[in-house]
PDB file of C-alpha atoms and ligand atoms in Angstrom:
ATOM      1  CA  MET A   4      -6.712 -20.349  -2.346  1.00  0.00           C
ATOM      2  CA  LEU A   5      -5.173 -17.213  -4.018  1.00  0.00           C
ATOM      3  CA  VAL A   6      -5.107 -14.299  -1.391  1.00  0.00           C
ATOM      4  CA  ASN A   7      -3.200 -11.040  -0.854  1.00  0.00           C
ATOM      5  CA  SER A   8      -0.400 -11.018   1.749  1.00  0.00           C
ATOM      6  CA  LYS A   9      -2.504  -8.671   4.066  1.00  0.00           C
ATOM      7  CA  GLU A  10      -3.637 -11.051   6.554  1.00  0.00           C
ATOM      8  CA  MET A  11      -0.921 -13.665   6.489  1.00  0.00           C
ATOM      9  CA  LEU A  12       1.772 -11.006   7.319  1.00  0.00           C
ATOM     10  CA  GLU A  13      -0.164  -9.042  10.117  1.00  0.00           C
ATOM     11  CA  LYS A  14      -0.641 -12.381  11.872  1.00  0.00           C
ATOM     12  CA  ALA A  15       2.953 -13.242  11.188  1.00  0.00           C
ATOM     13  CA  LYS A  16       3.963  -9.798  12.713  1.00  0.00           C
ATOM     14  CA  LYS A  17       1.771 -10.120  15.688  1.00  0.00           C
ATOM     15  CA  GLU A  18       2.778 -13.772  16.456  1.00  0.00           C
ATOM     16  CA  HIS A  19       6.574 -13.449  15.955  1.00  0.00           C
ATOM     17  CA  TYR A  20       7.027 -15.819  13.015  1.00  0.00           C
ATOM     18  CA  ALA A  21       8.047 -15.167   9.142  1.00  0.00           C
ATOM     19  CA  VAL A  22       6.068 -16.112   6.235  1.00  0.00           C
ATOM     20  CA  PRO A  23       8.373 -17.635   3.365  1.00  0.00           C
ATOM     21  CA  HIS A  24       8.642 -15.839  -0.031  1.00  0.00           C
ATOM     22  CA  PHE A  25      10.279 -18.212  -2.380  1.00  0.00           C
ATOM     23  CA  ASN A  26      10.945 -17.252  -6.054  1.00  0.00           C
ATOM     24  CA  ILE A  27       9.596 -19.322  -8.961  1.00  0.00           C
ATOM     25  CA  ASN A  28      11.047 -20.029 -11.988  1.00  0.00           C
ATOM     26  CA  ASP A  29       8.867 -22.423 -13.825  1.00  0.00           C
ATOM     27  CA  LEU A  30       6.109 -24.954 -13.651  1.00  0.00           C
ATOM     28  CA  GLU A  31       7.889 -27.694 -11.641  1.00  0.00           C
ATOM     29  CA  TRP A  32       9.425 -25.153  -9.233  1.00  0.00           C
ATOM     30  CA  THR A  33       6.120 -23.839  -8.277  1.00  0.00           C
ATOM     31  CA  LYS A  34       4.853 -27.391  -8.157  1.00  0.00           C
ATOM     32  CA  TYR A  35       7.337 -28.422  -5.758  1.00  0.00           C
ATOM     33  CA  ILE A  36       6.784 -24.957  -3.389  1.00  0.00           C
ATOM     34  CA  LEU A  37       2.953 -25.703  -3.466  1.00  0.00           C
ATOM     35  CA  GLU A  38       3.169 -29.369  -2.865  1.00  0.00           C
ATOM     36  CA  LYS A  39       5.689 -28.885   0.051  1.00  0.00           C
ATOM     37  CA  CYS A  40       3.924 -25.822   1.503  1.00  0.00           C
ATOM     38  CA  ASN A  41       0.792 -27.439   1.640  1.00  0.00           C
ATOM     39  CA  GLU A  42       2.072 -30.613   2.929  1.00  0.00           C
ATOM     40  CA  MET A  43       3.560 -28.481   5.970  1.00  0.00           C
ATOM     41  CA  ASN A  44      -0.041 -26.394   5.945  1.00  0.00           C
ATOM     42  CA  ILE A  45       1.676 -23.167   6.001  1.00  0.00           C
ATOM     43  CA  PRO A  46       0.768 -19.929   4.118  1.00  0.00           C
ATOM     44  CA  VAL A  47       3.526 -19.185   1.167  1.00  0.00           C
ATOM     45  CA  ILE A  48       4.268 -16.132  -0.917  1.00  0.00           C
ATOM     46  CA  LEU A  49       5.448 -17.159  -4.534  1.00  0.00           C
ATOM     47  CA  GLY A  50       7.865 -14.286  -5.888  1.00  0.00           C
ATOM     48  CA  VAL A  51       8.113 -13.581  -9.610  1.00  0.00           C
ATOM     49  CA  SER A  52      11.196 -11.114 -10.335  1.00  0.00           C
ATOM     50  CA  ASP A  53      10.709  -9.062 -13.776  1.00  0.00           C
ATOM     51  CA  GLY A  54      13.529 -11.532 -15.287  1.00  0.00           C
ATOM     52  CA  ALA A  55      11.519 -14.748 -14.194  1.00  0.00           C
ATOM     53  CA  GLY A  56       8.139 -12.975 -15.397  1.00  0.00           C
ATOM     54  CA  LYS A  57       9.580 -12.601 -18.954  1.00  0.00           C
ATOM     55  CA  TYR A  58      11.181 -16.185 -18.929  1.00  0.00           C
ATOM     56  CA  MET A  59       7.962 -17.877 -17.888  1.00  0.00           C
ATOM     57  CA  GLY A  60       6.131 -16.363 -20.844  1.00  0.00           C
ATOM     58  CA  GLY A  61       4.493 -13.327 -19.137  1.00  0.00           C
ATOM     59  CA  TYR A  62       2.076 -12.665 -16.150  1.00  0.00           C
ATOM     60  CA  ASP A  63      -1.041 -14.000 -17.703  1.00  0.00           C
ATOM     61  CA  ALA A  64       0.681 -17.179 -18.167  1.00  0.00           C
ATOM     62  CA  ILE A  65       1.908 -17.517 -14.777  1.00  0.00           C
ATOM     63  CA  TYR A  66      -1.490 -16.400 -13.227  1.00  0.00           C
ATOM     64  CA  GLY A  67      -2.890 -19.418 -15.172  1.00  0.00           C
ATOM     65  CA  MET A  68      -0.134 -21.623 -14.010  1.00  0.00           C
ATOM     66  CA  VAL A  69      -0.554 -20.859 -10.516  1.00  0.00           C
ATOM     67  CA  THR A  70      -4.140 -20.996 -10.342  1.00  0.00           C
ATOM     68  CA  GLY A  71      -4.333 -24.191 -12.329  1.00  0.00           C
ATOM     69  CA  LEU A  72      -1.745 -26.058 -10.093  1.00  0.00           C
ATOM     70  CA  ILE A  73      -3.938 -24.633  -7.053  1.00  0.00           C
ATOM     71  CA  LYS A  74      -7.131 -26.138  -8.209  1.00  0.00           C
ATOM     72  CA  ASP A  75      -5.558 -29.598  -9.868  1.00  0.00           C
ATOM     73  CA  LEU A  76      -3.449 -30.115  -6.814  1.00  0.00           C
ATOM     74  CA  ASN A  77      -6.033 -29.589  -4.378  1.00  0.00           C
ATOM     75  CA  ILE A  78      -3.757 -26.949  -2.617  1.00  0.00           C
ATOM     76  CA  THR A  79      -5.828 -25.525   0.391  1.00  0.00           C
ATOM     77  CA  ILE A  80      -3.166 -23.026   2.011  1.00  0.00           C
ATOM     78  CA  PRO A  81      -3.143 -19.432   1.518  1.00  0.00           C
ATOM     79  CA  VAL A  82      -1.107 -18.620  -1.503  1.00  0.00           C
ATOM     80  CA  CYS A  83      -0.123 -15.222  -2.345  1.00  0.00           C
ATOM     81  CA  LEU A  84       1.354 -14.696  -5.745  1.00  0.00           C
ATOM     82  CA  HIS A  85       3.643 -11.557  -5.836  1.00  0.00           C
ATOM     83  CA  VAL A  86       5.946  -9.285  -7.919  1.00  0.00           C
ATOM     84  CA  ASP A  87       9.406  -9.154  -6.686  1.00  0.00           C
ATOM     85  CA  HIS A  88      11.316  -6.067  -7.256  1.00  0.00           C
ATOM     86  CA  GLY A  89       8.923  -4.806  -9.954  1.00  0.00           C
ATOM     87  CA  CYS A  90       8.989  -1.310 -11.935  1.00  0.00           C
ATOM     88  CA  SER A  91       5.539   0.467 -12.477  1.00  0.00           C
ATOM     89  CA  GLU A  92       5.133  -1.015 -15.663  1.00  0.00           C
ATOM     90  CA  THR A  93       5.425  -4.478 -14.591  1.00  0.00           C
ATOM     91  CA  CYS A  94       3.609  -4.102 -11.108  1.00  0.00           C
ATOM     92  CA  LYS A  95       0.807  -2.872 -13.341  1.00  0.00           C
ATOM     93  CA  LYS A  96       0.717  -5.546 -15.801  1.00  0.00           C
ATOM     94  CA  ALA A  97       0.570  -8.104 -13.029  1.00  0.00           C
ATOM     95  CA  ILE A  98      -2.246  -6.447 -11.187  1.00  0.00           C
ATOM     96  CA  ASP A  99      -4.234  -6.709 -14.722  1.00  0.00           C
ATOM     97  CA  ALA A 100      -3.169 -10.308 -15.076  1.00  0.00           C
ATOM     98  CA  GLY A 101      -4.438 -11.221 -11.268  1.00  0.00           C
ATOM     99  CA  PHE A 102      -1.454 -10.924  -9.145  1.00  0.00           C
ATOM    100  CA  THR A 103      -2.747 -10.435  -5.516  1.00  0.00           C
ATOM    101  CA  SER A 104       0.492  -8.603  -4.353  1.00  0.00           C
ATOM    102  CA  VAL A 105       3.188  -6.442  -5.873  1.00  0.00           C
ATOM    103  CA  MET A 106       6.797  -5.338  -4.683  1.00  0.00           C
ATOM    104  CA  ILE A 107       7.319  -1.846  -6.454  1.00  0.00           C
ATOM    105  CA  ASP A 108      11.094  -1.193  -6.226  1.00  0.00           C
ATOM    106  CA  ALA A 109      11.922   2.482  -6.950  1.00  0.00           C
ATOM    107  CA  SER A 110      14.638   2.289  -4.150  1.00  0.00           C
ATOM    108  CA  ARG A 111      17.348   3.279  -6.883  1.00  0.00           C
ATOM    109  CA  GLU A 112      15.701   6.803  -6.818  1.00  0.00           C
ATOM    110  CA  GLU A 113      15.952   9.946  -4.533  1.00  0.00           C
ATOM    111  CA  LEU A 114      13.257   9.200  -1.589  1.00  0.00           C
ATOM    112  CA  ASP A 115      10.710  11.753  -2.922  1.00  0.00           C
ATOM    113  CA  GLU A 116      10.833  10.017  -6.394  1.00  0.00           C
ATOM    114  CA  ASN A 117      10.576   6.623  -4.506  1.00  0.00           C
ATOM    115  CA  ILE A 118       7.324   7.696  -2.754  1.00  0.00           C
ATOM    116  CA  ARG A 119       5.819   9.211  -5.945  1.00  0.00           C
ATOM    117  CA  ILE A 120       6.229   5.862  -7.762  1.00  0.00           C
ATOM    118  CA  THR A 121       5.117   3.973  -4.987  1.00  0.00           C
ATOM    119  CA  LYS A 122       2.133   5.976  -4.248  1.00  0.00           C
ATOM    120  CA  GLU A 123       1.128   5.490  -7.760  1.00  0.00           C
ATOM    121  CA  ILE A 124       1.265   1.867  -7.590  1.00  0.00           C
ATOM    122  CA  VAL A 125      -0.451   1.956  -4.111  1.00  0.00           C
ATOM    123  CA  GLU A 126      -3.231   3.714  -5.989  1.00  0.00           C
ATOM    124  CA  TYR A 127      -3.464   1.140  -8.693  1.00  0.00           C
ATOM    125  CA  ALA A 128      -3.479  -1.780  -6.508  1.00  0.00           C
ATOM    126  CA  HIS A 129      -5.566  -0.953  -3.352  1.00  0.00           C
ATOM    127  CA  PRO A 130      -8.719  -0.763  -5.003  1.00  0.00           C
ATOM    128  CA  LYS A 131      -8.292  -4.022  -6.824  1.00  0.00           C
ATOM    129  CA  GLY A 132      -7.307  -5.645  -3.387  1.00  0.00           C
ATOM    130  CA  VAL A 133      -3.838  -6.030  -4.262  1.00  0.00           C
ATOM    131  CA  THR A 134      -1.399  -5.541  -1.550  1.00  0.00           C
ATOM    132  CA  VAL A 135       1.978  -3.402  -1.802  1.00  0.00           C
ATOM    133  CA  GLU A 136       5.268  -3.851  -0.553  1.00  0.00           C
ATOM    134  CA  ALA A 137       8.038  -1.185  -0.947  1.00  0.00           C
ATOM    135  CA  GLU A 138      11.839  -0.799  -0.354  1.00  0.00           C
ATOM    136  CA  VAL A 139      13.735   2.009   1.053  1.00  0.00           C
ATOM    137  CA  GLY A 140      17.733   2.273   1.319  1.00  0.00           C
ATOM    138  CA  HIS A 141      18.865  -0.330  -1.252  1.00  0.00           C
ATOM    139  CA  ILE A 142      19.666  -4.419  -0.672  1.00  0.00           C
ATOM    140  CA  GLY A 143      22.872  -5.294  -2.180  1.00  0.00           C
ATOM    141  CA  GLY A 144      24.157  -8.189  -4.015  1.00  0.00           C
ATOM    142  CA  THR A 145      23.263  -9.689  -7.502  1.00  0.00           C
ATOM    143  CA  GLU A 146      19.616 -10.573  -8.511  1.00  0.00           C
ATOM    144  CA  ASP A 147      18.387 -11.225 -12.275  1.00  0.00           C
ATOM    145  CA  ASN A 148      22.036  -9.915 -13.281  1.00  0.00           C
ATOM    146  CA  ILE A 149      21.795  -6.703 -11.615  1.00  0.00           C
ATOM    147  CA  THR A 150      24.434  -5.810  -8.962  1.00  0.00           C
ATOM    148  CA  SER A 151      23.888  -3.141  -6.480  1.00  0.00           C
ATOM    149  CA  ASP A 152      25.779  -1.871  -3.250  1.00  0.00           C
ATOM    150  CA  ILE A 153      24.120  -1.839   0.111  1.00  0.00           C
ATOM    151  CA  PHE A 154      22.559   1.598   1.550  1.00  0.00           C
ATOM    152  CA  TYR A 155      21.071   1.098   5.007  1.00  0.00           C
ATOM    153  CA  ALA A 156      17.707   2.602   5.380  1.00  0.00           C
ATOM    154  CA  THR A 157      17.135   5.160   8.067  1.00  0.00           C
ATOM    155  CA  LEU A 158      13.991   5.182  10.505  1.00  0.00           C
ATOM    156  CA  GLU A 159      13.280   8.723   8.988  1.00  0.00           C
ATOM    157  CA  GLU A 160      13.066   7.464   5.425  1.00  0.00           C
ATOM    158  CA  CYS A 161      10.770   4.381   6.567  1.00  0.00           C
ATOM    159  CA  LYS A 162       8.289   6.548   8.667  1.00  0.00           C
ATOM    160  CA  LYS A 163       8.018   8.896   5.516  1.00  0.00           C
ATOM    161  CA  ILE A 164       7.447   6.483   2.978  1.00  0.00           C
ATOM    162  CA  TYR A 165       4.823   4.506   5.125  1.00  0.00           C
ATOM    163  CA  ASP A 166       3.039   7.961   6.111  1.00  0.00           C
ATOM    164  CA  GLU A 167       3.002   9.023   2.568  1.00  0.00           C
ATOM    165  CA  THR A 168       2.054   6.156   0.624  1.00  0.00           C
ATOM    166  CA  GLY A 169      -0.069   3.530   2.707  1.00  0.00           C
ATOM    167  CA  ILE A 170       2.013   0.710   1.743  1.00  0.00           C
ATOM    168  CA  ASP A 171       0.916  -2.550   3.165  1.00  0.00           C
ATOM    169  CA  SER A 172       4.549  -4.044   3.931  1.00  0.00           C
ATOM    170  CA  LEU A 173       8.054  -2.599   3.874  1.00  0.00           C
ATOM    171  CA  ALA A 174      11.724  -4.014   2.993  1.00  0.00           C
ATOM    172  CA  PRO A 175      13.975  -1.530   4.918  1.00  0.00           C
ATOM    173  CA  ALA A 176      17.372  -2.520   3.573  1.00  0.00           C
ATOM    174  CA  LEU A 177      19.600  -3.217   6.691  1.00  0.00           C
ATOM    175  CA  GLY A 178      22.508  -5.064   5.329  1.00  0.00           C
ATOM    176  CA  SER A 179      21.199  -8.016   3.701  1.00  0.00           C
ATOM    177  CA  VAL A 180      22.238  -8.948  -0.166  1.00  0.00           C
ATOM    178  CA  HIS A 181      20.622 -10.842  -3.124  1.00  0.00           C
ATOM    179  CA  GLY A 182      22.809 -13.971  -3.769  1.00  0.00           C
ATOM    180  CA  PHE A 183      25.881 -15.363  -1.772  1.00  0.00           C
ATOM    181  CA  TYR A 184      27.462 -13.057   0.844  1.00  0.00           C
ATOM    182  CA  LYS A 185      31.247 -12.145   1.026  1.00  0.00           C
ATOM    183  CA  GLY A 186      31.956 -12.971   4.675  1.00  0.00           C
ATOM    184  CA  GLU A 187      29.350 -12.477   7.359  1.00  0.00           C
ATOM    185  CA  PRO A 188      26.119 -10.349   6.618  1.00  0.00           C
ATOM    186  CA  ASN A 189      26.096  -7.308   8.988  1.00  0.00           C
ATOM    187  CA  LEU A 190      22.658  -6.811   9.629  1.00  0.00           C
ATOM    188  CA  ASN A 191      21.529  -3.625  11.953  1.00  0.00           C
ATOM    189  CA  PHE A 192      19.330  -5.160  14.285  1.00  0.00           C
ATOM    190  CA  GLU A 193      18.990  -2.396  16.437  1.00  0.00           C
ATOM    191  CA  ARG A 194      17.570  -0.288  13.570  1.00  0.00           C
ATOM    192  CA  MET A 195      15.207  -3.049  12.455  1.00  0.00           C
ATOM    193  CA  ASP A 196      13.914  -3.290  16.138  1.00  0.00           C
ATOM    194  CA  LEU A 197      13.357   0.323  16.298  1.00  0.00           C
ATOM    195  CA  ILE A 198      11.605   0.428  12.642  1.00  0.00           C
ATOM    196  CA  ASN A 199       9.426  -2.302  13.707  1.00  0.00           C
ATOM    197  CA  LYS A 200       8.296  -0.684  16.850  1.00  0.00           C
ATOM    198  CA  GLU A 201       7.424   2.642  14.927  1.00  0.00           C
ATOM    199  CA  LEU A 202       5.793   1.167  12.245  1.00  0.00           C
ATOM    200  CA  PRO A 203       2.633  -0.615  12.405  1.00  0.00           C
ATOM    201  CA  ILE A 204       3.145  -2.527   9.095  1.00  0.00           C
ATOM    202  CA  PRO A 205       4.924  -5.857   8.531  1.00  0.00           C
ATOM    203  CA  LEU A 206       8.873  -5.638   7.469  1.00  0.00           C
ATOM    204  CA  VAL A 207      10.500  -7.824   4.969  1.00  0.00           C
ATOM    205  CA  LEU A 208      13.850  -9.082   4.623  1.00  0.00           C
ATOM    206  CA  HIS A 209      15.174  -9.686   1.283  1.00  0.00           C
ATOM    207  CA  GLY A 210      18.413 -11.814   0.316  1.00  0.00           C
ATOM    208  CA  GLY A 211      17.419 -14.620   2.795  1.00  0.00           C
ATOM    209  CA  SER A 212      19.776 -17.100   1.558  1.00  0.00           C
ATOM    210  CA  GLY A 213      23.000 -17.456   3.339  1.00  0.00           C
ATOM    211  CA  ILE A 214      22.266 -15.764   6.513  1.00  0.00           C
ATOM    212  CA  PRO A 215      23.311 -18.118   9.512  1.00  0.00           C
ATOM    213  CA  ASP A 216      20.326 -19.602  11.592  1.00  0.00           C
ATOM    214  CA  ASP A 217      20.863 -17.530  14.530  1.00  0.00           C
ATOM    215  CA  LYS A 218      20.689 -14.170  12.618  1.00  0.00           C
ATOM    216  CA  ILE A 219      17.353 -15.410  10.708  1.00  0.00           C
ATOM    217  CA  LYS A 220      15.884 -15.870  14.389  1.00  0.00           C
ATOM    218  CA  LYS A 221      17.257 -12.506  15.794  1.00  0.00           C
ATOM    219  CA  ALA A 222      15.759 -10.925  12.714  1.00  0.00           C
ATOM    220  CA  ILE A 223      12.481 -12.264  13.403  1.00  0.00           C
ATOM    221  CA  SER A 224      12.569 -11.276  17.085  1.00  0.00           C
ATOM    222  CA  CYS A 225      13.352  -7.933  15.525  1.00  0.00           C
ATOM    223  CA  GLY A 226       9.919  -7.738  13.630  1.00  0.00           C
ATOM    224  CA  ILE A 227      10.710  -9.346  10.407  1.00  0.00           C
ATOM    225  CA  SER A 228       7.375 -10.919   9.056  1.00  0.00           C
ATOM    226  CA  LYS A 229       8.522 -11.933   5.623  1.00  0.00           C
ATOM    227  CA  ILE A 230      11.774 -13.522   4.564  1.00  0.00           C
ATOM    228  CA  ASN A 231      12.614 -13.936   0.844  1.00  0.00           C
ATOM    229  CA  VAL A 232      14.687 -16.881  -0.460  1.00  0.00           C
ATOM    230  CA  ASN A 233      15.815 -17.517  -3.810  1.00  0.00           C
ATOM    231  CA  THR A 234      19.511 -18.515  -4.174  1.00  0.00           C
ATOM    232  CA  GLU A 235      19.438 -21.459  -1.779  1.00  0.00           C
ATOM    233  CA  LEU A 236      16.642 -22.970  -3.794  1.00  0.00           C
ATOM    234  CA  GLN A 237      18.442 -22.656  -6.688  1.00  0.00           C
ATOM    235  CA  VAL A 238      21.773 -24.106  -5.089  1.00  0.00           C
ATOM    236  CA  SER A 239      20.091 -27.217  -3.791  1.00  0.00           C
ATOM    237  CA  TRP A 240      18.409 -28.018  -6.930  1.00  0.00           C
ATOM    238  CA  SER A 241      21.238 -27.414  -9.239  1.00  0.00           C
ATOM    239  CA  LYS A 242      23.419 -29.418  -7.166  1.00  0.00           C
ATOM    240  CA  ALA A 243      20.971 -32.533  -7.213  1.00  0.00           C
ATOM    241  CA  VAL A 244      20.685 -32.136 -11.120  1.00  0.00           C
ATOM    242  CA  ARG A 245      24.263 -31.967 -11.613  1.00  0.00           C
ATOM    243  CA  GLU A 246      24.966 -34.831  -9.596  1.00  0.00           C
ATOM    244  CA  PHE A 247      21.991 -36.785 -11.554  1.00  0.00           C
ATOM    245  CA  LEU A 248      23.574 -36.036 -14.834  1.00  0.00           C
ATOM    246  CA  ASN A 249      26.924 -37.053 -13.772  1.00  0.00           C
ATOM    247  CA  ASN A 250      25.770 -40.213 -12.554  1.00  0.00           C
ATOM    248  CA  ASP A 251      23.748 -41.041 -15.618  1.00  0.00           C
ATOM    249  CA  ASP A 252      25.240 -40.050 -19.117  1.00  0.00           C
ATOM    250  CA  LYS A 253      22.285 -41.428 -21.099  1.00  0.00           C
ATOM    251  CA  ALA A 254      19.416 -39.420 -18.989  1.00  0.00           C
ATOM    252  CA  TYR A 255      17.556 -37.296 -21.733  1.00  0.00           C
ATOM    253  CA  ASP A 256      14.134 -37.060 -20.558  1.00  0.00           C
ATOM    254  CA  PRO A 257      13.420 -33.510 -19.087  1.00  0.00           C
ATOM    255  CA  ARG A 258      10.924 -34.634 -16.697  1.00  0.00           C
ATOM    256  CA  LYS A 259      13.726 -36.934 -15.140  1.00  0.00           C
ATOM    257  CA  VAL A 260      16.272 -34.378 -15.437  1.00  0.00           C
ATOM    258  CA  ILE A 261      14.231 -31.377 -13.780  1.00  0.00           C
ATOM    259  CA  GLY A 262      12.658 -33.734 -11.168  1.00  0.00           C
ATOM    260  CA  SER A 263      16.249 -35.046  -9.941  1.00  0.00           C
ATOM    261  CA  GLY A 264      16.096 -31.742  -8.000  1.00  0.00           C
ATOM    262  CA  GLU A 265      12.666 -32.097  -6.359  1.00  0.00           C
ATOM    263  CA  LYS A 266      13.653 -33.588  -2.993  1.00  0.00           C
ATOM    264  CA  ALA A 267      16.367 -31.500  -2.606  1.00  0.00           C
ATOM    265  CA  MET A 268      14.541 -28.484  -3.087  1.00  0.00           C
ATOM    266  CA  LYS A 269      11.652 -29.697  -0.931  1.00  0.00           C
ATOM    267  CA  ASP A 270      14.192 -30.466   1.915  1.00  0.00           C
ATOM    268  CA  THR A 271      15.489 -26.918   1.653  1.00  0.00           C
ATOM    269  CA  ILE A 272      12.053 -25.546   2.072  1.00  0.00           C
ATOM    270  CA  GLU A 273      11.372 -27.828   4.878  1.00  0.00           C
ATOM    271  CA  ALA A 274      14.475 -26.190   6.754  1.00  0.00           C
ATOM    272  CA  LYS A 275      13.578 -22.886   5.955  1.00  0.00           C
ATOM    273  CA  VAL A 276       9.887 -23.212   7.178  1.00  0.00           C
ATOM    274  CA  LYS A 277      10.956 -24.977  10.192  1.00  0.00           C
ATOM    275  CA  LEU A 278      13.452 -22.005  11.074  1.00  0.00           C
ATOM    276  CA  PHE A 279      11.044 -19.299  10.326  1.00  0.00           C
ATOM    277  CA  GLY A 280       8.535 -20.883  12.471  1.00  0.00           C
ATOM    278  CA  THR A 281       5.676 -20.332  10.163  1.00  0.00           C
ATOM    279  CA  ARG A 282       2.258 -21.459  10.882  1.00  0.00           C
ATOM    280  CA  ILE A 283      -1.129 -20.925   9.554  1.00  0.00           C
TER     281      ILE A 283
HETATM  282  P1  LIG B  27      18.471 -14.547  -1.978  1.00  0.00           P
HETATM  283  O1  LIG B  27      18.717 -14.819  -3.616  1.00  0.00           O
HETATM  284  O2  LIG B  27      19.564 -14.069  -1.417  1.00  0.00           O
HETATM  285  O3  LIG B  27      17.850 -15.533  -1.246  1.00  0.00           O
HETATM  286  O4  LIG B  27      17.275 -13.291  -2.197  1.00  0.00           O
HETATM  287  C1  LIG B  27      16.287 -13.337  -2.690  1.00  0.00           C
HETATM  288  C2  LIG B  27      15.605 -12.214  -2.549  1.00  0.00           C
HETATM  289  O5  LIG B  27      15.680 -11.329  -1.682  1.00  0.00           O
HETATM  290  C3  LIG B  27      14.428 -11.800  -3.753  1.00  0.00           C
HETATM  291  O6  LIG B  27      13.730 -10.659  -3.607  1.00  0.00           O
END
């Protein structure tokens, strides 16, 4: 069933576990994620970055693909279809196409402008039952070929954006990065805990790949209710596909090539879900 992120994330915040957000890139990835999460009976958030949205043909195509897979594969878990790091235009397009959740990312702007843009999306989304995530501070690293520095969010910024926009969840940048880390991630757990205690809404951790398990557990204990994972799925899938092609230079059927990464991807999903303690 396609749902927004409200109930699943509020329950996660209350019961101290995290719901996984896995980025999707194509039909096969979407199918593997849905199948594995359904088998494990846990809620899942499918994240679509602006780049992946274009790659897959657009939001109507993605909505049709996801709802079709839910029906044809008899998926019974709650599934949230979510824009990842959208701009105003892409968030609105995705909402019009039937997405159930969006992340409006105006974190590059000054706080007041971030708030203005975020509020506009909340006003567009909420009457349609769509949930909204925002970002303050700035998550570092590289995603969709865009590289950024880290800027740590402050408690005051988090309170202000929540009070003035009515967002449903918040990603405060607290030291995580997209893609691989250079050395150990330097997460500010003290501030995470403080923000979690001061804000009634669930908190989101971006850049979930490459964070050691003990730090993921600590982040969940400091109030993180949604964890975004992209790179680790990409790495496990491509490693398996590379091995398959290296071992069989006559392989040409795309179903066999793409499908050779299925098990590795599903194993990574299972490990993340167990680590996050996700339940329905
Ligand atoms: P990683 O690629 O580091 O897992 O980050 C994913 C993410 O945060 C998507 O928004």
